[in-house]
PDB file of C-alpha atoms in Angstrom:
ATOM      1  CA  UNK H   1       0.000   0.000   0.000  1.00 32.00           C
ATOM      2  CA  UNK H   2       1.524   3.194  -1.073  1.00 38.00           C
ATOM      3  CA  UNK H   3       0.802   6.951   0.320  1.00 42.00           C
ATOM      4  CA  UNK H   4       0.927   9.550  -2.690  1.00 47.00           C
ATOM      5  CA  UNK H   5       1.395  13.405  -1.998  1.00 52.00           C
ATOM      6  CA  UNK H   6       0.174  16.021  -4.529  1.00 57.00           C
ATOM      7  CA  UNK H   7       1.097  19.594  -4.878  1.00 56.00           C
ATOM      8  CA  UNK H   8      -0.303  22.925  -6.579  1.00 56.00           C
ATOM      9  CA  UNK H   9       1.442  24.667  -8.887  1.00 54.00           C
ATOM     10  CA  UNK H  10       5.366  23.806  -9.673  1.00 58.00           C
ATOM     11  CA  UNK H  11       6.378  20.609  -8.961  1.00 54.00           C
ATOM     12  CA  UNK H  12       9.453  20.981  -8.242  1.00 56.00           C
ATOM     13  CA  UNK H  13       9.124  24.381  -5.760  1.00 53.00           C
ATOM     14  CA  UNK H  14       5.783  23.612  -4.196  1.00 59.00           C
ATOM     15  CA  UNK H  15       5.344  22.410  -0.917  1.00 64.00           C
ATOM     16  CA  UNK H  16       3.298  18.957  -0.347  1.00 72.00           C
ATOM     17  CA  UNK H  17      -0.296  19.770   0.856  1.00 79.00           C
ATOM     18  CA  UNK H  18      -2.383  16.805   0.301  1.00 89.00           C
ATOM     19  CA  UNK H  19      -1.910  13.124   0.147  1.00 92.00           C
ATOM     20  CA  UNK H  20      -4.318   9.697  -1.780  1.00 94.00           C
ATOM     21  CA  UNK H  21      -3.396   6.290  -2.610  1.00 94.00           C
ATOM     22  CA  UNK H  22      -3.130   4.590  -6.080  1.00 94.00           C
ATOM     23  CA  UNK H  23      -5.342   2.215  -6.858  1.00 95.00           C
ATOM     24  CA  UNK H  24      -4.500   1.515 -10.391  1.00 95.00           C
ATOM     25  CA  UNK H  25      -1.526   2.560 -12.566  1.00 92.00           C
ATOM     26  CA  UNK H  26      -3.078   6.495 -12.685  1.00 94.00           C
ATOM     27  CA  UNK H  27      -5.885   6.483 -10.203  1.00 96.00           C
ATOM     28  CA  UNK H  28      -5.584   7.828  -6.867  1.00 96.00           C
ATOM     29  CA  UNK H  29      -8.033   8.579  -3.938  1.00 97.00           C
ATOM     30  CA  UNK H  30      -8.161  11.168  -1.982  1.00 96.00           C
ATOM     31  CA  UNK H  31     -10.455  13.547  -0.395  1.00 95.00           C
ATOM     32  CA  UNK H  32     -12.682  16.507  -2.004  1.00 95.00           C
ATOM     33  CA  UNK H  33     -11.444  18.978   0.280  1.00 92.00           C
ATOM     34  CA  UNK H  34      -8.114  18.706  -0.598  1.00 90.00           C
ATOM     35  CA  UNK H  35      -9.093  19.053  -4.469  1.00 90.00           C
ATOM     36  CA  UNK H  36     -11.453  22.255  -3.969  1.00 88.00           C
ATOM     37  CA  UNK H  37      -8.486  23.977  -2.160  1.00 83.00           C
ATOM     38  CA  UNK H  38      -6.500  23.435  -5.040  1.00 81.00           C
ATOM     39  CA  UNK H  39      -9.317  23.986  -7.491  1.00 79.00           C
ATOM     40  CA  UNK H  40      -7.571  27.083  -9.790  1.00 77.00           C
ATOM     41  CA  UNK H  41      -4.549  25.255  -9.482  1.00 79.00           C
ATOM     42  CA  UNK H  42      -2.564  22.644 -11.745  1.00 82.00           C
ATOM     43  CA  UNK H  43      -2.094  19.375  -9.444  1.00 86.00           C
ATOM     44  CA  UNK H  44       0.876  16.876  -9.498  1.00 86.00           C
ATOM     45  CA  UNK H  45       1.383  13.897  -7.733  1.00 89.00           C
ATOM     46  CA  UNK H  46       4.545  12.561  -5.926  1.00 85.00           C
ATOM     47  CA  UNK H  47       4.956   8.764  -5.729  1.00 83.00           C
ATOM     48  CA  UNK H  48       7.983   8.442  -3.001  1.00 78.00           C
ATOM     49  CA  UNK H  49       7.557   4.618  -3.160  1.00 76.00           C
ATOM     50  CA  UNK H  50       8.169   4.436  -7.071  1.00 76.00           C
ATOM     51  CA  UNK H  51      11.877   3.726  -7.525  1.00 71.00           C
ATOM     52  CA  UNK H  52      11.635   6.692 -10.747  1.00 71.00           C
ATOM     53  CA  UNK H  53      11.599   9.413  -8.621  1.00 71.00           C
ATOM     54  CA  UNK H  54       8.873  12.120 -10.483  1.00 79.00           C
ATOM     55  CA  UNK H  55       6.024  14.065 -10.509  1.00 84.00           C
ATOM     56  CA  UNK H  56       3.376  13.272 -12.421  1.00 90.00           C
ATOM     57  CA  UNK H  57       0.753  15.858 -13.744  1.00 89.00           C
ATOM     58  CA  UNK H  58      -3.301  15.012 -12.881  1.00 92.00           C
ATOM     59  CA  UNK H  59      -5.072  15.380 -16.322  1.00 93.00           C
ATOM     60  CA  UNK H  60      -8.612  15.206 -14.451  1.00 93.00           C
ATOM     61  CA  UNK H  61      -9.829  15.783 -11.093  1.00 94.00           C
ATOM     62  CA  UNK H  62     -13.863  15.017  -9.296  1.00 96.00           C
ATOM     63  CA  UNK H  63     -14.806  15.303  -6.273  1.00 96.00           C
ATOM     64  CA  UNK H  64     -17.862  13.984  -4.774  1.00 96.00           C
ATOM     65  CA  UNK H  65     -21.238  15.607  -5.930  1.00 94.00           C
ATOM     66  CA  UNK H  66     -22.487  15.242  -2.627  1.00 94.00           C
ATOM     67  CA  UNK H  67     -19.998  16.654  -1.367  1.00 92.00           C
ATOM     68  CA  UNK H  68     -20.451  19.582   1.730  1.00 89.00           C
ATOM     69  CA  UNK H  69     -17.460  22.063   2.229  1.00 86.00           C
ATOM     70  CA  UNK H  70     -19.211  22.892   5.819  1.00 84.00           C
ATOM     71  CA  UNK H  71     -19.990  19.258   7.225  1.00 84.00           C
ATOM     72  CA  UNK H  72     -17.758  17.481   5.134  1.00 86.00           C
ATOM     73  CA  UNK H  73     -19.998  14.622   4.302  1.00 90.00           C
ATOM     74  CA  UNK H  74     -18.896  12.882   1.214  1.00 94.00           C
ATOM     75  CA  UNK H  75     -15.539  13.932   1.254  1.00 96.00           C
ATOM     76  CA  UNK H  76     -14.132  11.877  -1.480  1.00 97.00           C
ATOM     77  CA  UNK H  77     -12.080  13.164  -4.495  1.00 96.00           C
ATOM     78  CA  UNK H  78     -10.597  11.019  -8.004  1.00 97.00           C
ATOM     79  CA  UNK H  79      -7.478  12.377  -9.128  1.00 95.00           C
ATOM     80  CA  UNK H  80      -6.077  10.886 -13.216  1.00 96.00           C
ATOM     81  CA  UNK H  81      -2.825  10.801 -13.810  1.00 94.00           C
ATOM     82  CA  UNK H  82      -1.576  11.395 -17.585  1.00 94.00           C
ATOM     83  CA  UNK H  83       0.766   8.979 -17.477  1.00 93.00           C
ATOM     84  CA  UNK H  84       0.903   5.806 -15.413  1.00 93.00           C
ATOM     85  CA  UNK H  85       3.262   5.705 -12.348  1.00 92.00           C
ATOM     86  CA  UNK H  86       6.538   4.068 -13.054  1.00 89.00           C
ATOM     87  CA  UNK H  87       8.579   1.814 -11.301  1.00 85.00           C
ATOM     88  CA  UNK H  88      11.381   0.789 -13.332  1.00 80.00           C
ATOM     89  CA  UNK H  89      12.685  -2.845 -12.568  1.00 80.00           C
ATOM     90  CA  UNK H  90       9.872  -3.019  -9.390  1.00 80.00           C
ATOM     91  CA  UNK H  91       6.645  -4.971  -9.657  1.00 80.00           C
ATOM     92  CA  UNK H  92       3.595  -2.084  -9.943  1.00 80.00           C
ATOM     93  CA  UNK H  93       2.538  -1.462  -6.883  1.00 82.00           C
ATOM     94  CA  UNK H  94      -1.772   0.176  -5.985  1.00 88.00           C
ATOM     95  CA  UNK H  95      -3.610  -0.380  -3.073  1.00 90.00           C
ATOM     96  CA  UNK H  96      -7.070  -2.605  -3.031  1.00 90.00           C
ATOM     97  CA  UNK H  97     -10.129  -0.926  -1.694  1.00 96.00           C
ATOM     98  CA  UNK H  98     -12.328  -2.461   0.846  1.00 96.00           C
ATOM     99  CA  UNK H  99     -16.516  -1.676   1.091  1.00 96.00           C
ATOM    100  CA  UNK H 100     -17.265  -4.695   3.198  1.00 94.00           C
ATOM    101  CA  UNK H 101     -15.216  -3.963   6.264  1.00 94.00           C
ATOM    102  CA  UNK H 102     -16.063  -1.563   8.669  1.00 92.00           C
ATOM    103  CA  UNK H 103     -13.907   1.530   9.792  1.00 95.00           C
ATOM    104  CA  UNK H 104     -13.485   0.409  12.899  1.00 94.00           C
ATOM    105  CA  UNK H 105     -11.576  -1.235  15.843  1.00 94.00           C
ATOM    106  CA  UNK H 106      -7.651  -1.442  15.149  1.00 94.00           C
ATOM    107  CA  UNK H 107      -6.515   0.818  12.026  1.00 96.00           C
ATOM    108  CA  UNK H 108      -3.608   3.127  10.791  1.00 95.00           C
ATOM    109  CA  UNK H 109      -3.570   5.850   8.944  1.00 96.00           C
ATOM    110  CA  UNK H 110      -0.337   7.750   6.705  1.00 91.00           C
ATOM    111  CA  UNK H 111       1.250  10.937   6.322  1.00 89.00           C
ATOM    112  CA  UNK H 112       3.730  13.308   6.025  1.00 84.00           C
ATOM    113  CA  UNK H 113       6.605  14.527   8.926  1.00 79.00           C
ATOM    114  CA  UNK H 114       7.844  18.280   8.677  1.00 76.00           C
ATOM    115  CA  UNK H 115      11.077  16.739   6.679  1.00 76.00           C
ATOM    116  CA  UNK H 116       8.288  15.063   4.171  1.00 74.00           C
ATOM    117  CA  UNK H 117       8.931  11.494   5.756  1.00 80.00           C
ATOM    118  CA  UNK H 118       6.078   9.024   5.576  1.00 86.00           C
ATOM    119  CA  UNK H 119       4.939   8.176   8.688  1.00 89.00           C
ATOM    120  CA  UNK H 120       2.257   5.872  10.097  1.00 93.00           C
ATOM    121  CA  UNK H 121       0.284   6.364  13.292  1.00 95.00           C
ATOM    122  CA  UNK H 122      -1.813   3.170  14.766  1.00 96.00           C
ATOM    123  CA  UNK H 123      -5.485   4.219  15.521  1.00 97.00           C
ATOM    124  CA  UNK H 124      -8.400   3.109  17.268  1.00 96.00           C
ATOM    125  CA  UNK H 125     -11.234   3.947  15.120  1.00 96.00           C
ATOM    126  CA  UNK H 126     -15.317   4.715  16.562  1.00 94.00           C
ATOM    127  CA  UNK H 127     -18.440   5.008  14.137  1.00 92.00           C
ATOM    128  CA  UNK H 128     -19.446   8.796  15.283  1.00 90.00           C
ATOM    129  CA  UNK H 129     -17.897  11.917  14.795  1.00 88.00           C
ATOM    130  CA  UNK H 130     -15.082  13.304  16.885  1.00 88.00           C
ATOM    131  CA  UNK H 131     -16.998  16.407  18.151  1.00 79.00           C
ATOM    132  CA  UNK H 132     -20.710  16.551  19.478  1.00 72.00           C
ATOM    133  CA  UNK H 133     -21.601  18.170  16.455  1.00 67.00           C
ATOM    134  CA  UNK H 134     -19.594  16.551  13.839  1.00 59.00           C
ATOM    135  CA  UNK H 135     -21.826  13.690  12.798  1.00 62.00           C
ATOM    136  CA  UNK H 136     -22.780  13.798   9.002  1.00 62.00           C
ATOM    137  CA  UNK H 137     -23.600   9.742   8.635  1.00 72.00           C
ATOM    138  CA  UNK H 138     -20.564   8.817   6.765  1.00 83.00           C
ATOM    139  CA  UNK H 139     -17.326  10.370   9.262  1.00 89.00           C
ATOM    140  CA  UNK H 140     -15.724   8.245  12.228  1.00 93.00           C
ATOM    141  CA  UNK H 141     -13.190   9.468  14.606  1.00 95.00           C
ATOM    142  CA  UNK H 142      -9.689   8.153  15.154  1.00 96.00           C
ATOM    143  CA  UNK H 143      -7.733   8.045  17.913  1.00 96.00           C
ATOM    144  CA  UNK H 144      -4.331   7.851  18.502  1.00 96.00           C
ATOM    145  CA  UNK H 145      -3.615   4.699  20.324  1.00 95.00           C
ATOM    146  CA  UNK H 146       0.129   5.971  21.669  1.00 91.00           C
ATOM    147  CA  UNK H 147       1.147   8.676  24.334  1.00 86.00           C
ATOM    148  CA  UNK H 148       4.579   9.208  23.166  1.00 86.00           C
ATOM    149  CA  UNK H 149       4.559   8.936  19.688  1.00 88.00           C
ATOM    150  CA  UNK H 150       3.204  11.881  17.402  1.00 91.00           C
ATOM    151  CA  UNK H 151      -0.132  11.595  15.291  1.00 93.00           C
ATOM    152  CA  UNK H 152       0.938  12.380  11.969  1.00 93.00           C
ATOM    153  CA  UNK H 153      -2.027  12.429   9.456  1.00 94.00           C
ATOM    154  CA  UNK H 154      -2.090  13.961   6.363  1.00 93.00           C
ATOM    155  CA  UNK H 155      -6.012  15.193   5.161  1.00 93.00           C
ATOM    156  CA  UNK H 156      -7.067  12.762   2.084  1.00 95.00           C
ATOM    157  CA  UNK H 157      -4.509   9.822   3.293  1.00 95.00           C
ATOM    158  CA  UNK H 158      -6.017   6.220   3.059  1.00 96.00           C
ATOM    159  CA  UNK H 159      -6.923   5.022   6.707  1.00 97.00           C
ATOM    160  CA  UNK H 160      -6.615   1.075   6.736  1.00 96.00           C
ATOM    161  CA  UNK H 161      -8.124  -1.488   8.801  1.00 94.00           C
ATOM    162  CA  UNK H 162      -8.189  -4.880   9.774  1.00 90.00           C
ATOM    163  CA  UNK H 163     -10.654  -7.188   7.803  1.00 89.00           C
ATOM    164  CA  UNK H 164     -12.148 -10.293   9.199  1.00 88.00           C
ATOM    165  CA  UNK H 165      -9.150 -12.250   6.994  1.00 89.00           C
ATOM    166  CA  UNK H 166      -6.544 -10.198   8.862  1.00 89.00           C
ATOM    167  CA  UNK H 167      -5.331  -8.069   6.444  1.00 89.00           C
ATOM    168  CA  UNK H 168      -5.034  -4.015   6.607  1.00 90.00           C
ATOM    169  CA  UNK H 169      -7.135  -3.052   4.193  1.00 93.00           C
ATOM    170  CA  UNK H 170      -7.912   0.165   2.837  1.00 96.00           C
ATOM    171  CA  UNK H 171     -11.564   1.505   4.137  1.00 97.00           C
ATOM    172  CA  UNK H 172     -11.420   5.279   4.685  1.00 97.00           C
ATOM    173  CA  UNK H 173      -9.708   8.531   3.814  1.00 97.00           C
ATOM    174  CA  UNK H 174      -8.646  11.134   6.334  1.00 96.00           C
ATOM    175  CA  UNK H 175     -10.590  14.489   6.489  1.00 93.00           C
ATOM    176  CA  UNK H 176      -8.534  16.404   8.793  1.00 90.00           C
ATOM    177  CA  UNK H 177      -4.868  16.118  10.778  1.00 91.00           C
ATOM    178  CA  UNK H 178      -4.664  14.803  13.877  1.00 91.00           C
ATOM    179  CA  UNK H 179      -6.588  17.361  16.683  1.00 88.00           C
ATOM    180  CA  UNK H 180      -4.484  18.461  19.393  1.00 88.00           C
ATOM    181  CA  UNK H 181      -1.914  15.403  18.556  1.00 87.00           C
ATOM    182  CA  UNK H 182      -4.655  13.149  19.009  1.00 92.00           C
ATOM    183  CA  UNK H 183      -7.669  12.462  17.033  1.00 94.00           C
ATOM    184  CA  UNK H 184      -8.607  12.370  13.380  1.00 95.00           C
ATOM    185  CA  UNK H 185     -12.066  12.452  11.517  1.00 94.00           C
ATOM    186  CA  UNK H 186     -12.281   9.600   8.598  1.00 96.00           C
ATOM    187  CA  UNK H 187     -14.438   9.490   6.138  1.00 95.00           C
ATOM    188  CA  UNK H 188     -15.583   5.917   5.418  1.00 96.00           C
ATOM    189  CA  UNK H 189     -15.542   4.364   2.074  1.00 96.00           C
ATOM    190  CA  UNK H 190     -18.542   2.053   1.841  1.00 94.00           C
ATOM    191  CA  UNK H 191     -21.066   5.298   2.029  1.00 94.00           C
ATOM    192  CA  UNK H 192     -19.597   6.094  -1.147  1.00 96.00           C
ATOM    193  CA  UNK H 193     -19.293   2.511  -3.191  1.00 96.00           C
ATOM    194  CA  UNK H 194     -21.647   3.448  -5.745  1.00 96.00           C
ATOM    195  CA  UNK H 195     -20.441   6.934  -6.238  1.00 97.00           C
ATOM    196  CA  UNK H 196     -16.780   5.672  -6.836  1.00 97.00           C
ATOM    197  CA  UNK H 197     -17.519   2.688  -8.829  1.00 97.00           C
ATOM    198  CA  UNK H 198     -19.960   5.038 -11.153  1.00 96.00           C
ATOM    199  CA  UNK H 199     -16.622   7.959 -11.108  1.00 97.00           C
ATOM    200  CA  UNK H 200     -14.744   4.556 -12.084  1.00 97.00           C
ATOM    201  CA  UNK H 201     -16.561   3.080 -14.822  1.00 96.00           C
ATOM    202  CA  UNK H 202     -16.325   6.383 -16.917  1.00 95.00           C
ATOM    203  CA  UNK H 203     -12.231   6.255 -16.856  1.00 94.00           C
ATOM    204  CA  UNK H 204     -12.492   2.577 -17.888  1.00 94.00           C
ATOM    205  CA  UNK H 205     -10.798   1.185 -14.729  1.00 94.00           C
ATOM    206  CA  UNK H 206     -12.190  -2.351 -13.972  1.00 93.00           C
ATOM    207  CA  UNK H 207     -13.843  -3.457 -10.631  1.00 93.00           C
ATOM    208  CA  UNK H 208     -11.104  -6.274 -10.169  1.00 92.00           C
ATOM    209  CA  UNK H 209      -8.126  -3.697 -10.517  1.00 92.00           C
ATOM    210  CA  UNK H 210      -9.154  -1.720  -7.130  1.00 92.00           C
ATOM    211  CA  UNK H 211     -11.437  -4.280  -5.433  1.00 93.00           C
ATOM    212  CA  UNK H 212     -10.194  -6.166  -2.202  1.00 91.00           C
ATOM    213  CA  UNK H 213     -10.741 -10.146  -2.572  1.00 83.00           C
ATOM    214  CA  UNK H 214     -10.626 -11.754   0.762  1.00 76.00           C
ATOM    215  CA  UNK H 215      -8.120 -14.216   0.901  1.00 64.00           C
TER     216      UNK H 215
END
């Protein structure tokens, strides 16, 4: 499973503001939020896992048509790449997605240190919102599960879980970073299967390439 970081403007001078995941050779997930606050701007997306080390330019960009800039229900962006990812002598690497598991119990989430180090921070994940108010029927709230180490979550980062197989799967995509070092709202992907699959279809990328098959 690989984290992806995009950035406005010129790749090589911008700063990282956003991160997805690739689920196909050009496909990555993300959230809408961090697509509208980029919206006048070109993207381009950083694979630090690829061993070609590039940016690669998004030709095409949705976000949810649900989606609520105020609540922050739906919160769930497409990003296409115009060329696929490469990774020279390495086996292509994308992440599966997961609608049958629920985002919740043990999980992690990824992001991005100061220094623009990935990072991963182990979560224990609720079905409600992380404030009294914050409860728009698809978020959860994560919470760090550590005292001493930092939560480092980047906003539109896949949030994985365990599945009843025992495999971390990906089921969610972080809305926020962590609040006061400690919790983190998620959205979750199932409430938006038929959205993404629709999104999907129309780019041609097959069910099977992105769909997690228990083992």
């Amino acid at each position: 499973m690989l984290t992806h970081s995009f950035q406005p403007d010129k790749p090589q001078s911008s700063r990282l503001f956003c991160a997805g995941v690739l689920i196909s050779s050009n496909v990555v997930l993300t959230s809408a939020t961090c697509l509208l606050s980029a919206r006048n701007h070109i993207l381009y997306v950083h694979a630090p896992a690829s061993t070609v080390k590039k940016n690669y330019t998004v030709k095409y960009r949705v976000a949810h048509k649900d989606y609520n800039s105020g609540t922050h229900v739906h919160d769930f962006g497409i990003l296409v790449l115009e060329k696929n990812v490469e990774w020279g002598k390495k086996k292509p690497r994308s992440a599966c997605l997961d609608f049958t598991t629920k985002l919740q119990g043990d999980c992690l989430a990824t992001g991005f240190s100061s220094d623009f180090e990935i990072t991963t921070t182990l979560l224990s994940v609720e079905q409600k919102g992380c404030g009294p108010r914050q409860d728009p029927g698809d978020v959860c709230c994560g919470t760090n599960v550590s005292d001493d180490d930092d939560c480092i979550i980047t906003p539109g980062a896949p949030v994985l879980c365990l599945s009843s197989d025992k495999v971390f799967t990906v089921v969610g995509v972080s809305r926020s970073i962590c609040k006061n070092n400690k919790q983190v709202s998620i959205g979750e992907l199932s409430t938006v299967k038929t959205w993404l699959q629709s999104e999907l279809v129309e780019i041609n990328l097959l069910q099977n390439v992105y769909t997690y098959k228990k083992l």
